[in-house]
mmCIF file with all atom_site columns, C-alpha atoms in Angstrom:
data_model
loop_
_atom_site.group_PDB
_atom_site.id
_atom_site.type_symbol
_atom_site.label_atom_id
_atom_site.label_alt_id
_atom_site.label_comp_id
_atom_site.label_asym_id
_atom_site.label_entity_id
_atom_site.label_seq_id
_atom_site.pdbx_PDB_ins_code
_atom_site.Cartn_x
_atom_site.Cartn_y
_atom_site.Cartn_z
_atom_site.occupancy
_atom_site.B_iso_or_equiv
_atom_site.pdbx_formal_charge
_atom_site.auth_seq_id
_atom_site.auth_comp_id
_atom_site.auth_asym_id
_atom_site.auth_atom_id
_atom_site.pdbx_PDB_model_num
ATOM 1   C CA . GLN A 1 1   ? -37.640 -53.992 -73.934 1.00 0.00 ? 1   GLN A CA 1
ATOM 2   C CA . LYS A 1 2   ? -35.325 -51.305 -75.233 1.00 0.00 ? 2   LYS A CA 1
ATOM 3   C CA . GLU A 1 3   ? -32.034 -51.292 -73.376 1.00 0.00 ? 3   GLU A CA 1
ATOM 4   C CA . VAL A 1 4   ? -29.014 -49.066 -73.130 1.00 0.00 ? 4   VAL A CA 1
ATOM 5   C CA . GLU A 1 5   ? -26.038 -50.616 -71.364 1.00 0.00 ? 5   GLU A CA 1
ATOM 6   C CA . GLN A 1 6   ? -23.048 -48.881 -69.820 1.00 0.00 ? 6   GLN A CA 1
ATOM 7   C CA . ASN A 1 7   ? -20.292 -50.089 -67.556 1.00 0.00 ? 7   ASN A CA 1
ATOM 8   C CA . SER A 1 8   ? -20.955 -48.434 -64.201 1.00 0.00 ? 8   SER A CA 1
ATOM 9   C CA . GLY A 1 9   ? -17.256 -47.935 -63.472 1.00 0.00 ? 9   GLY A CA 1
ATOM 10  C CA . PRO A 1 10  ? -15.595 -46.213 -61.839 1.00 0.00 ? 10  PRO A CA 1
ATOM 11  C CA . LEU A 1 11  ? -13.240 -45.697 -64.726 1.00 0.00 ? 11  LEU A CA 1
ATOM 12  C CA . SER A 1 12  ? -9.979  -44.154 -63.527 1.00 0.00 ? 12  SER A CA 1
ATOM 13  C CA . VAL A 1 13  ? -7.825  -42.315 -66.080 1.00 0.00 ? 13  VAL A CA 1
ATOM 14  C CA . PRO A 1 14  ? -4.647  -40.282 -65.494 1.00 0.00 ? 14  PRO A CA 1
ATOM 15  C CA . GLU A 1 15  ? -4.743  -36.590 -66.236 1.00 0.00 ? 15  GLU A CA 1
ATOM 16  C CA . GLY A 1 16  ? -3.827  -35.829 -69.836 1.00 0.00 ? 16  GLY A CA 1
ATOM 17  C CA . ALA A 1 17  ? -4.755  -39.288 -71.121 1.00 0.00 ? 17  ALA A CA 1
ATOM 18  C CA . ILE A 1 18  ? -7.689  -40.271 -73.336 1.00 0.00 ? 18  ILE A CA 1
ATOM 19  C CA . ALA A 1 19  ? -10.819 -41.447 -71.533 1.00 0.00 ? 19  ALA A CA 1
ATOM 20  C CA . SER A 1 20  ? -12.968 -43.881 -73.503 1.00 0.00 ? 20  SER A CA 1
ATOM 21  C CA . LEU A 1 21  ? -16.591 -44.424 -72.515 1.00 0.00 ? 21  LEU A CA 1
ATOM 22  C CA . ASN A 1 22  ? -18.713 -47.063 -74.193 1.00 0.00 ? 22  ASN A CA 1
ATOM 23  C CA . CYS A 1 23  ? -22.409 -47.704 -74.584 1.00 0.00 ? 23  CYS A CA 1
ATOM 24  C CA . THR A 1 24  ? -24.317 -50.505 -76.296 1.00 0.00 ? 24  THR A CA 1
ATOM 25  C CA . TYR A 1 25  ? -27.966 -50.546 -77.240 1.00 0.00 ? 25  TYR A CA 1
ATOM 26  C CA . SER A 1 26  ? -30.398 -53.302 -77.991 1.00 0.00 ? 26  SER A CA 1
ATOM 27  C CA . ASP A 1 27  ? -32.346 -52.170 -81.035 1.00 0.00 ? 27  ASP A CA 1
ATOM 28  C CA . ARG A 1 28  ? -30.654 -51.911 -84.387 1.00 0.00 ? 28  ARG A CA 1
ATOM 29  C CA . VAL A 1 29  ? -33.305 -49.461 -85.571 1.00 0.00 ? 29  VAL A CA 1
ATOM 30  C CA . SER A 1 30  ? -32.246 -46.449 -83.535 1.00 0.00 ? 30  SER A CA 1
ATOM 31  C CA . GLN A 1 31  ? -32.028 -42.924 -84.786 1.00 0.00 ? 31  GLN A CA 1
ATOM 32  C CA . SER A 1 32  ? -30.502 -40.579 -82.260 1.00 0.00 ? 32  SER A CA 1
ATOM 33  C CA . PHE A 1 33  ? -27.727 -40.881 -79.709 1.00 0.00 ? 33  PHE A CA 1
ATOM 34  C CA . PHE A 1 34  ? -26.690 -38.546 -76.928 1.00 0.00 ? 34  PHE A CA 1
ATOM 35  C CA . TRP A 1 35  ? -24.006 -38.185 -74.284 1.00 0.00 ? 35  TRP A CA 1
ATOM 36  C CA . TYR A 1 36  ? -24.706 -36.310 -71.063 1.00 0.00 ? 36  TYR A CA 1
ATOM 37  C CA . ARG A 1 37  ? -22.376 -35.371 -68.236 1.00 0.00 ? 37  ARG A CA 1
ATOM 38  C CA . GLN A 1 38  ? -23.632 -35.240 -64.663 1.00 0.00 ? 38  GLN A CA 1
ATOM 39  C CA . TYR A 1 39  ? -21.557 -33.774 -61.864 1.00 0.00 ? 39  TYR A CA 1
ATOM 40  C CA . SER A 1 40  ? -22.337 -34.930 -58.354 1.00 0.00 ? 40  SER A CA 1
ATOM 41  C CA . GLY A 1 41  ? -25.352 -33.043 -57.012 1.00 0.00 ? 41  GLY A CA 1
ATOM 42  C CA . LYS A 1 42  ? -26.125 -31.462 -60.392 1.00 0.00 ? 42  LYS A CA 1
ATOM 43  C CA . SER A 1 43  ? -28.500 -32.278 -63.221 1.00 0.00 ? 43  SER A CA 1
ATOM 44  C CA . PRO A 1 44  ? -27.357 -33.887 -66.488 1.00 0.00 ? 44  PRO A CA 1
ATOM 45  C CA . GLU A 1 45  ? -26.053 -31.578 -69.186 1.00 0.00 ? 45  GLU A CA 1
ATOM 46  C CA . LEU A 1 46  ? -25.872 -32.446 -72.859 1.00 0.00 ? 46  LEU A CA 1
ATOM 47  C CA . ILE A 1 47  ? -22.353 -32.873 -74.235 1.00 0.00 ? 47  ILE A CA 1
ATOM 48  C CA . MET A 1 48  ? -22.942 -34.246 -77.709 1.00 0.00 ? 48  MET A CA 1
ATOM 49  C CA . SER A 1 49  ? -25.547 -35.691 -80.018 1.00 0.00 ? 49  SER A CA 1
ATOM 50  C CA . ILE A 1 50  ? -24.821 -37.936 -82.992 1.00 0.00 ? 50  ILE A CA 1
ATOM 51  C CA . TYR A 1 51  ? -27.170 -39.271 -85.623 1.00 0.00 ? 51  TYR A CA 1
ATOM 52  C CA . SER A 1 52  ? -25.088 -40.973 -88.320 1.00 0.00 ? 52  SER A CA 1
ATOM 53  C CA . ASN A 1 53  ? -22.299 -43.535 -88.411 1.00 0.00 ? 53  ASN A CA 1
ATOM 54  C CA . GLY A 1 54  ? -18.773 -42.303 -87.885 1.00 0.00 ? 54  GLY A CA 1
ATOM 55  C CA . ASP A 1 55  ? -17.091 -39.751 -85.688 1.00 0.00 ? 55  ASP A CA 1
ATOM 56  C CA . LYS A 1 56  ? -18.238 -36.358 -84.523 1.00 0.00 ? 56  LYS A CA 1
ATOM 57  C CA . GLU A 1 57  ? -15.756 -34.058 -82.831 1.00 0.00 ? 57  GLU A CA 1
ATOM 58  C CA . ASP A 1 58  ? -16.376 -31.093 -80.561 1.00 0.00 ? 58  ASP A CA 1
ATOM 59  C CA . GLY A 1 59  ? -13.305 -29.713 -78.845 1.00 0.00 ? 59  GLY A CA 1
ATOM 60  C CA . ARG A 1 60  ? -11.775 -32.415 -76.669 1.00 0.00 ? 60  ARG A CA 1
ATOM 61  C CA . PHE A 1 61  ? -14.810 -34.666 -77.117 1.00 0.00 ? 61  PHE A CA 1
ATOM 62  C CA . THR A 1 62  ? -15.381 -37.178 -79.924 1.00 0.00 ? 62  THR A CA 1
ATOM 63  C CA . ALA A 1 63  ? -18.503 -39.270 -80.250 1.00 0.00 ? 63  ALA A CA 1
ATOM 64  C CA . GLN A 1 64  ? -18.245 -42.446 -82.329 1.00 0.00 ? 64  GLN A CA 1
ATOM 65  C CA . LEU A 1 65  ? -21.268 -44.301 -83.645 1.00 0.00 ? 65  LEU A CA 1
ATOM 66  C CA . ASN A 1 66  ? -21.287 -47.787 -85.131 1.00 0.00 ? 66  ASN A CA 1
ATOM 67  C CA . LYS A 1 67  ? -24.848 -48.804 -85.925 1.00 0.00 ? 67  LYS A CA 1
ATOM 68  C CA . ALA A 1 68  ? -23.870 -52.208 -87.330 1.00 0.00 ? 68  ALA A CA 1
ATOM 69  C CA . SER A 1 69  ? -22.290 -53.166 -84.006 1.00 0.00 ? 69  SER A CA 1
ATOM 70  C CA . GLN A 1 70  ? -24.850 -51.220 -81.989 1.00 0.00 ? 70  GLN A CA 1
ATOM 71  C CA . TYR A 1 71  ? -22.468 -49.176 -79.934 1.00 0.00 ? 71  TYR A CA 1
ATOM 72  C CA . VAL A 1 72  ? -21.721 -45.549 -79.366 1.00 0.00 ? 72  VAL A CA 1
ATOM 73  C CA . SER A 1 73  ? -18.664 -44.255 -77.565 1.00 0.00 ? 73  SER A CA 1
ATOM 74  C CA . LEU A 1 74  ? -17.331 -41.006 -76.186 1.00 0.00 ? 74  LEU A CA 1
ATOM 75  C CA . LEU A 1 75  ? -13.642 -40.157 -76.211 1.00 0.00 ? 75  LEU A CA 1
ATOM 76  C CA . ILE A 1 76  ? -12.283 -37.376 -74.040 1.00 0.00 ? 76  ILE A CA 1
ATOM 77  C CA . ARG A 1 77  ? -8.824  -36.233 -75.046 1.00 0.00 ? 77  ARG A CA 1
ATOM 78  C CA . ASP A 1 78  ? -6.373  -34.544 -72.672 1.00 0.00 ? 78  ASP A CA 1
ATOM 79  C CA . SER A 1 79  ? -8.520  -35.520 -69.697 1.00 0.00 ? 79  SER A CA 1
ATOM 80  C CA . GLN A 1 80  ? -8.751  -32.964 -66.907 1.00 0.00 ? 80  GLN A CA 1
ATOM 81  C CA . PRO A 1 81  ? -9.774  -33.401 -63.270 1.00 0.00 ? 81  PRO A CA 1
ATOM 82  C CA . SER A 1 82  ? -12.851 -31.303 -64.123 1.00 0.00 ? 82  SER A CA 1
ATOM 83  C CA . ASP A 1 83  ? -13.968 -34.125 -66.423 1.00 0.00 ? 83  ASP A CA 1
ATOM 84  C CA . SER A 1 84  ? -14.569 -36.323 -63.366 1.00 0.00 ? 84  SER A CA 1
ATOM 85  C CA . ALA A 1 85  ? -18.307 -36.970 -63.465 1.00 0.00 ? 85  ALA A CA 1
ATOM 86  C CA . THR A 1 86  ? -20.894 -39.558 -64.403 1.00 0.00 ? 86  THR A CA 1
ATOM 87  C CA . TYR A 1 87  ? -21.481 -39.866 -68.139 1.00 0.00 ? 87  TYR A CA 1
ATOM 88  C CA . LEU A 1 88  ? -24.902 -40.928 -69.353 1.00 0.00 ? 88  LEU A CA 1
ATOM 89  C CA . CYS A 1 89  ? -25.612 -42.423 -72.746 1.00 0.00 ? 89  CYS A CA 1
ATOM 90  C CA . ALA A 1 90  ? -29.102 -41.985 -74.220 1.00 0.00 ? 90  ALA A CA 1
ATOM 91  C CA . VAL A 1 91  ? -30.663 -43.553 -77.310 1.00 0.00 ? 91  VAL A CA 1
ATOM 92  C CA . GLY A 1 92  ? -33.715 -42.559 -79.304 1.00 0.00 ? 92  GLY A CA 1
ATOM 93  C CA . TYR A 1 93  ? -35.484 -45.564 -80.750 1.00 0.00 ? 93  TYR A CA 1
ATOM 94  C CA . SER A 1 94  ? -37.704 -45.131 -83.771 1.00 0.00 ? 94  SER A CA 1
ATOM 95  C CA . SER A 1 95  ? -40.205 -47.551 -82.222 1.00 0.00 ? 95  SER A CA 1
ATOM 96  C CA . ALA A 1 96  ? -40.297 -45.828 -78.847 1.00 0.00 ? 96  ALA A CA 1
ATOM 97  C CA . SER A 1 97  ? -41.939 -42.600 -77.853 1.00 0.00 ? 97  SER A CA 1
ATOM 98  C CA . LYS A 1 98  ? -38.996 -41.340 -75.849 1.00 0.00 ? 98  LYS A CA 1
ATOM 99  C CA . ILE A 1 99  ? -35.258 -41.650 -75.513 1.00 0.00 ? 99  ILE A CA 1
ATOM 100 C CA . ILE A 1 100 ? -33.850 -44.275 -73.159 1.00 0.00 ? 100 ILE A CA 1
ATOM 101 C CA . PHE A 1 101 ? -31.015 -43.502 -70.733 1.00 0.00 ? 101 PHE A CA 1
ATOM 102 C CA . GLY A 1 102 ? -28.284 -45.832 -69.620 1.00 0.00 ? 102 GLY A CA 1
ATOM 103 C CA . SER A 1 103 ? -27.389 -45.976 -65.942 1.00 0.00 ? 103 SER A CA 1
ATOM 104 C CA . GLY A 1 104 ? -24.151 -44.056 -66.474 1.00 0.00 ? 104 GLY A CA 1
ATOM 105 C CA . THR A 1 105 ? -20.396 -44.567 -66.134 1.00 0.00 ? 105 THR A CA 1
ATOM 106 C CA . ARG A 1 106 ? -18.508 -42.881 -63.338 1.00 0.00 ? 106 ARG A CA 1
ATOM 107 C CA . LEU A 1 107 ? -15.259 -41.349 -64.609 1.00 0.00 ? 107 LEU A CA 1
ATOM 108 C CA . SER A 1 108 ? -12.465 -40.279 -62.311 1.00 0.00 ? 108 SER A CA 1
ATOM 109 C CA . ILE A 1 109 ? -9.467  -38.342 -63.637 1.00 0.00 ? 109 ILE A CA 1
ATOM 110 C CA . ARG A 1 110 ? -6.496  -38.721 -61.304 1.00 0.00 ? 110 ARG A CA 1
ATOM 111 C CA . PRO A 1 111 ? -3.910  -35.898 -61.211 1.00 0.00 ? 111 PRO A CA 1
ATOM 112 C CA . GLY B 2 1   ? -34.724 -17.432 -68.881 1.00 0.00 ? 1   GLY B CA 1
ATOM 113 C CA . ALA B 2 2   ? -33.662 -19.738 -71.654 1.00 0.00 ? 2   ALA B CA 1
ATOM 114 C CA . GLY B 2 3   ? -33.467 -22.971 -69.699 1.00 0.00 ? 3   GLY B CA 1
ATOM 115 C CA . VAL B 2 4   ? -35.781 -25.357 -67.897 1.00 0.00 ? 4   VAL B CA 1
ATOM 116 C CA . SER B 2 5   ? -36.713 -24.115 -64.458 1.00 0.00 ? 5   SER B CA 1
ATOM 117 C CA . GLN B 2 6   ? -38.044 -26.067 -61.504 1.00 0.00 ? 6   GLN B CA 1
ATOM 118 C CA . SER B 2 7   ? -39.480 -25.076 -58.176 1.00 0.00 ? 7   SER B CA 1
ATOM 119 C CA . PRO B 2 8   ? -38.977 -25.438 -55.344 1.00 0.00 ? 8   PRO B CA 1
ATOM 120 C CA . SER B 2 9   ? -35.290 -26.300 -55.412 1.00 0.00 ? 9   SER B CA 1
ATOM 121 C CA . ASN B 2 10  ? -35.626 -28.054 -52.065 1.00 0.00 ? 10  ASN B CA 1
ATOM 122 C CA . LYS B 2 11  ? -38.640 -29.450 -50.293 1.00 0.00 ? 11  LYS B CA 1
ATOM 123 C CA . VAL B 2 12  ? -38.737 -31.029 -46.860 1.00 0.00 ? 12  VAL B CA 1
ATOM 124 C CA . THR B 2 13  ? -42.017 -32.610 -45.850 1.00 0.00 ? 13  THR B CA 1
ATOM 125 C CA . GLU B 2 14  ? -43.430 -34.986 -43.309 1.00 0.00 ? 14  GLU B CA 1
ATOM 126 C CA . LYS B 2 15  ? -44.480 -38.506 -44.144 1.00 0.00 ? 15  LYS B CA 1
ATOM 127 C CA . GLY B 2 16  ? -48.101 -38.584 -45.260 1.00 0.00 ? 16  GLY B CA 1
ATOM 128 C CA . LYS B 2 17  ? -48.218 -35.037 -46.614 1.00 0.00 ? 17  LYS B CA 1
ATOM 129 C CA . ASP B 2 18  ? -48.860 -34.183 -50.265 1.00 0.00 ? 18  ASP B CA 1
ATOM 130 C CA . VAL B 2 19  ? -46.282 -32.280 -52.311 1.00 0.00 ? 19  VAL B CA 1
ATOM 131 C CA . GLU B 2 20  ? -46.452 -30.498 -55.640 1.00 0.00 ? 20  GLU B CA 1
ATOM 132 C CA . LEU B 2 21  ? -43.407 -29.920 -57.814 1.00 0.00 ? 21  LEU B CA 1
ATOM 133 C CA . ARG B 2 22  ? -43.372 -27.511 -60.728 1.00 0.00 ? 22  ARG B CA 1
ATOM 134 C CA . CYS B 2 23  ? -41.531 -27.480 -64.039 1.00 0.00 ? 23  CYS B CA 1
ATOM 135 C CA . ASP B 2 24  ? -41.296 -24.682 -66.604 1.00 0.00 ? 24  ASP B CA 1
ATOM 136 C CA . PRO B 2 25  ? -39.981 -26.073 -69.895 1.00 0.00 ? 25  PRO B CA 1
ATOM 137 C CA . ILE B 2 26  ? -38.043 -24.225 -72.572 1.00 0.00 ? 26  ILE B CA 1
ATOM 138 C CA . SER B 2 27  ? -40.444 -22.172 -74.681 1.00 0.00 ? 27  SER B CA 1
ATOM 139 C CA . GLY B 2 28  ? -41.488 -24.028 -77.817 1.00 0.00 ? 28  GLY B CA 1
ATOM 140 C CA . HIS B 2 29  ? -40.539 -27.468 -76.536 1.00 0.00 ? 29  HIS B CA 1
ATOM 141 C CA . THR B 2 30  ? -43.421 -29.846 -77.097 1.00 0.00 ? 30  THR B CA 1
ATOM 142 C CA . ALA B 2 31  ? -42.036 -32.744 -75.061 1.00 0.00 ? 31  ALA B CA 1
ATOM 143 C CA . LEU B 2 32  ? -41.662 -32.715 -71.285 1.00 0.00 ? 32  LEU B CA 1
ATOM 144 C CA . TYR B 2 33  ? -40.310 -35.466 -69.046 1.00 0.00 ? 33  TYR B CA 1
ATOM 145 C CA . TRP B 2 34  ? -40.156 -36.162 -65.328 1.00 0.00 ? 34  TRP B CA 1
ATOM 146 C CA . TYR B 2 35  ? -37.449 -38.365 -63.815 1.00 0.00 ? 35  TYR B CA 1
ATOM 147 C CA . ARG B 2 36  ? -36.578 -39.446 -60.322 1.00 0.00 ? 36  ARG B CA 1
ATOM 148 C CA . GLN B 2 37  ? -32.988 -39.905 -59.201 1.00 0.00 ? 37  GLN B CA 1
ATOM 149 C CA . ARG B 2 38  ? -32.254 -41.475 -55.855 1.00 0.00 ? 38  ARG B CA 1
ATOM 150 C CA . LEU B 2 39  ? -28.872 -40.832 -54.250 1.00 0.00 ? 39  LEU B CA 1
ATOM 151 C CA . GLY B 2 40  ? -26.132 -42.571 -56.198 1.00 0.00 ? 40  GLY B CA 1
ATOM 152 C CA . GLN B 2 41  ? -28.590 -44.073 -58.677 1.00 0.00 ? 41  GLN B CA 1
ATOM 153 C CA . GLY B 2 42  ? -29.433 -43.546 -62.336 1.00 0.00 ? 42  GLY B CA 1
ATOM 154 C CA . LEU B 2 43  ? -32.368 -41.707 -63.864 1.00 0.00 ? 43  LEU B CA 1
ATOM 155 C CA . GLU B 2 44  ? -35.743 -43.348 -63.335 1.00 0.00 ? 44  GLU B CA 1
ATOM 156 C CA . PHE B 2 45  ? -38.300 -42.313 -65.956 1.00 0.00 ? 45  PHE B CA 1
ATOM 157 C CA . LEU B 2 46  ? -41.661 -41.306 -64.472 1.00 0.00 ? 46  LEU B CA 1
ATOM 158 C CA . ILE B 2 47  ? -43.875 -39.669 -67.088 1.00 0.00 ? 47  ILE B CA 1
ATOM 159 C CA . TYR B 2 48  ? -43.688 -38.022 -70.496 1.00 0.00 ? 48  TYR B CA 1
ATOM 160 C CA . PHE B 2 49  ? -45.897 -35.440 -72.207 1.00 0.00 ? 49  PHE B CA 1
ATOM 161 C CA . GLN B 2 50  ? -45.832 -34.799 -75.960 1.00 0.00 ? 50  GLN B CA 1
ATOM 162 C CA . GLY B 2 51  ? -47.972 -31.956 -77.200 1.00 0.00 ? 51  GLY B CA 1
ATOM 163 C CA . ASN B 2 52  ? -51.654 -32.751 -76.849 1.00 0.00 ? 52  ASN B CA 1
ATOM 164 C CA . SER B 2 53  ? -51.186 -36.531 -76.963 1.00 0.00 ? 53  SER B CA 1
ATOM 165 C CA . ALA B 2 54  ? -52.076 -38.711 -74.007 1.00 0.00 ? 54  ALA B CA 1
ATOM 166 C CA . PRO B 2 55  ? -49.120 -38.776 -71.593 1.00 0.00 ? 55  PRO B CA 1
ATOM 167 C CA . ASP B 2 56  ? -46.932 -41.859 -71.202 1.00 0.00 ? 56  ASP B CA 1
ATOM 168 C CA . LYS B 2 57  ? -47.408 -42.698 -67.530 1.00 0.00 ? 57  LYS B CA 1
ATOM 169 C CA . SER B 2 58  ? -45.635 -46.045 -67.684 1.00 0.00 ? 58  SER B CA 1
ATOM 170 C CA . GLY B 2 59  ? -42.932 -45.038 -65.207 1.00 0.00 ? 59  GLY B CA 1
ATOM 171 C CA . LEU B 2 60  ? -45.120 -43.788 -62.367 1.00 0.00 ? 60  LEU B CA 1
ATOM 172 C CA . PRO B 2 61  ? -44.305 -46.069 -59.399 1.00 0.00 ? 61  PRO B CA 1
ATOM 173 C CA . SER B 2 62  ? -47.723 -45.951 -57.740 1.00 0.00 ? 62  SER B CA 1
ATOM 174 C CA . ASP B 2 63  ? -51.094 -44.239 -57.878 1.00 0.00 ? 63  ASP B CA 1
ATOM 175 C CA . ARG B 2 64  ? -49.806 -41.736 -55.334 1.00 0.00 ? 64  ARG B CA 1
ATOM 176 C CA . PHE B 2 65  ? -47.926 -40.106 -58.200 1.00 0.00 ? 65  PHE B CA 1
ATOM 177 C CA . SER B 2 66  ? -49.645 -37.977 -60.819 1.00 0.00 ? 66  SER B CA 1
ATOM 178 C CA . ALA B 2 67  ? -48.696 -35.210 -63.198 1.00 0.00 ? 67  ALA B CA 1
ATOM 179 C CA . GLU B 2 68  ? -50.415 -32.635 -65.331 1.00 0.00 ? 68  GLU B CA 1
ATOM 180 C CA . ARG B 2 69  ? -49.408 -30.383 -68.145 1.00 0.00 ? 69  ARG B CA 1
ATOM 181 C CA . THR B 2 70  ? -51.506 -27.712 -69.787 1.00 0.00 ? 70  THR B CA 1
ATOM 182 C CA . GLY B 2 71  ? -50.751 -27.509 -73.492 1.00 0.00 ? 71  GLY B CA 1
ATOM 183 C CA . GLU B 2 72  ? -47.042 -26.983 -74.026 1.00 0.00 ? 72  GLU B CA 1
ATOM 184 C CA . SER B 2 73  ? -46.431 -25.038 -70.849 1.00 0.00 ? 73  SER B CA 1
ATOM 185 C CA . VAL B 2 74  ? -45.940 -25.676 -67.164 1.00 0.00 ? 74  VAL B CA 1
ATOM 186 C CA . SER B 2 75  ? -46.163 -29.135 -65.648 1.00 0.00 ? 75  SER B CA 1
ATOM 187 C CA . THR B 2 76  ? -46.781 -30.146 -62.067 1.00 0.00 ? 76  THR B CA 1
ATOM 188 C CA . LEU B 2 77  ? -45.858 -33.466 -60.470 1.00 0.00 ? 77  LEU B CA 1
ATOM 189 C CA . THR B 2 78  ? -47.930 -34.323 -57.412 1.00 0.00 ? 78  THR B CA 1
ATOM 190 C CA . ILE B 2 79  ? -47.030 -36.938 -54.839 1.00 0.00 ? 79  ILE B CA 1
ATOM 191 C CA . GLN B 2 80  ? -49.789 -37.777 -52.405 1.00 0.00 ? 80  GLN B CA 1
ATOM 192 C CA . ARG B 2 81  ? -49.277 -39.283 -48.936 1.00 0.00 ? 81  ARG B CA 1
ATOM 193 C CA . THR B 2 82  ? -45.510 -39.073 -49.262 1.00 0.00 ? 82  THR B CA 1
ATOM 194 C CA . GLN B 2 83  ? -43.350 -41.923 -47.975 1.00 0.00 ? 83  GLN B CA 1
ATOM 195 C CA . GLN B 2 84  ? -39.703 -41.899 -46.943 1.00 0.00 ? 84  GLN B CA 1
ATOM 196 C CA . GLU B 2 85  ? -38.791 -43.887 -50.065 1.00 0.00 ? 85  GLU B CA 1
ATOM 197 C CA . ASP B 2 86  ? -40.035 -40.924 -52.144 1.00 0.00 ? 86  ASP B CA 1
ATOM 198 C CA . SER B 2 87  ? -36.990 -38.954 -51.005 1.00 0.00 ? 87  SER B CA 1
ATOM 199 C CA . ALA B 2 88  ? -34.978 -38.198 -54.139 1.00 0.00 ? 88  ALA B CA 1
ATOM 200 C CA . VAL B 2 89  ? -34.160 -35.508 -56.667 1.00 0.00 ? 89  VAL B CA 1
ATOM 201 C CA . TYR B 2 90  ? -36.967 -35.009 -59.154 1.00 0.00 ? 90  TYR B CA 1
ATOM 202 C CA . LEU B 2 91  ? -35.719 -33.824 -62.522 1.00 0.00 ? 91  LEU B CA 1
ATOM 203 C CA . CYS B 2 92  ? -37.703 -32.295 -65.330 1.00 0.00 ? 92  CYS B CA 1
ATOM 204 C CA . ALA B 2 93  ? -36.469 -32.146 -68.912 1.00 0.00 ? 93  ALA B CA 1
ATOM 205 C CA . SER B 2 94  ? -37.877 -30.787 -72.149 1.00 0.00 ? 94  SER B CA 1
ATOM 206 C CA . SER B 2 95  ? -37.122 -31.285 -75.829 1.00 0.00 ? 95  SER B CA 1
ATOM 207 C CA . LYS B 2 96  ? -38.343 -29.847 -79.119 1.00 0.00 ? 96  LYS B CA 1
ATOM 208 C CA . ASN B 2 97  ? -39.836 -33.191 -80.075 1.00 0.00 ? 97  ASN B CA 1
ATOM 209 C CA . HIS B 2 98  ? -39.654 -36.718 -78.728 1.00 0.00 ? 98  HIS B CA 1
ATOM 210 C CA . ARG B 2 99  ? -36.318 -38.405 -79.504 1.00 0.00 ? 99  ARG B CA 1
ATOM 211 C CA . ASP B 2 100 ? -34.584 -34.986 -79.691 1.00 0.00 ? 100 ASP B CA 1
ATOM 212 C CA . GLU B 2 101 ? -31.982 -34.008 -77.137 1.00 0.00 ? 101 GLU B CA 1
ATOM 213 C CA . GLN B 2 102 ? -33.423 -33.261 -73.737 1.00 0.00 ? 102 GLN B CA 1
ATOM 214 C CA . PHE B 2 103 ? -32.460 -30.300 -71.598 1.00 0.00 ? 103 PHE B CA 1
ATOM 215 C CA . PHE B 2 104 ? -32.720 -30.729 -67.865 1.00 0.00 ? 104 PHE B CA 1
ATOM 216 C CA . GLY B 2 105 ? -33.805 -28.390 -65.141 1.00 0.00 ? 105 GLY B CA 1
ATOM 217 C CA . PRO B 2 106 ? -31.832 -28.059 -61.886 1.00 0.00 ? 106 PRO B CA 1
ATOM 218 C CA . GLY B 2 107 ? -34.130 -30.494 -60.079 1.00 0.00 ? 107 GLY B CA 1
ATOM 219 C CA . THR B 2 108 ? -36.132 -30.466 -56.872 1.00 0.00 ? 108 THR B CA 1
ATOM 220 C CA . ARG B 2 109 ? -34.578 -32.258 -53.911 1.00 0.00 ? 109 ARG B CA 1
ATOM 221 C CA . LEU B 2 110 ? -37.388 -33.853 -51.920 1.00 0.00 ? 110 LEU B CA 1
ATOM 222 C CA . THR B 2 111 ? -36.789 -35.065 -48.381 1.00 0.00 ? 111 THR B CA 1
ATOM 223 C CA . VAL B 2 112 ? -39.549 -36.949 -46.600 1.00 0.00 ? 112 VAL B CA 1
ATOM 224 C CA . LEU B 2 113 ? -39.026 -37.141 -42.847 1.00 0.00 ? 113 LEU B CA 1
#
């Protein structure tokens, strides 16, 4: 059974601080990793994808992948109240026909 | 439009009725997915289509649920004899290929009275 685990939260972070979201996955042989943001009442939207070990930066967002430890994280710098949402981690396993979603972490940015 | 579209956006039905939900994927995307999301819950995978391969139906909760897709175009999700526990948002997503990033439609909010 392929699994993607996330802490459900809520994670509360003060405005302007760095929010750190973590995700672990069960299968070492995984190829693709994604972070989605879902606002309440809206559908998930893709924030970042990462395929190789290391960091990938896009504006205030940085995805970090460590395949040896089987985790992927998302850092949000200079957190804003508009970042308050649920963040979903998704993993593409080479042995599976589809990507697997975690249950999401609720992030709350307090002014 | 460039994105995934779904219709209707809202559907209210009576218990026992059949409903049909539609998804238009992004042009050229070979993979199409249906998910269910109950209020305050995570995504629940229902079914997945990849090109002309047999669909992965492993997530369908009962035989009241079925879905079709013609080629790489529109898909319809049908729920027969709806029950109150079917009330949820039904999301469709498409991707270029399986294991690529998925792009979601706005969803259909189904309410079964």
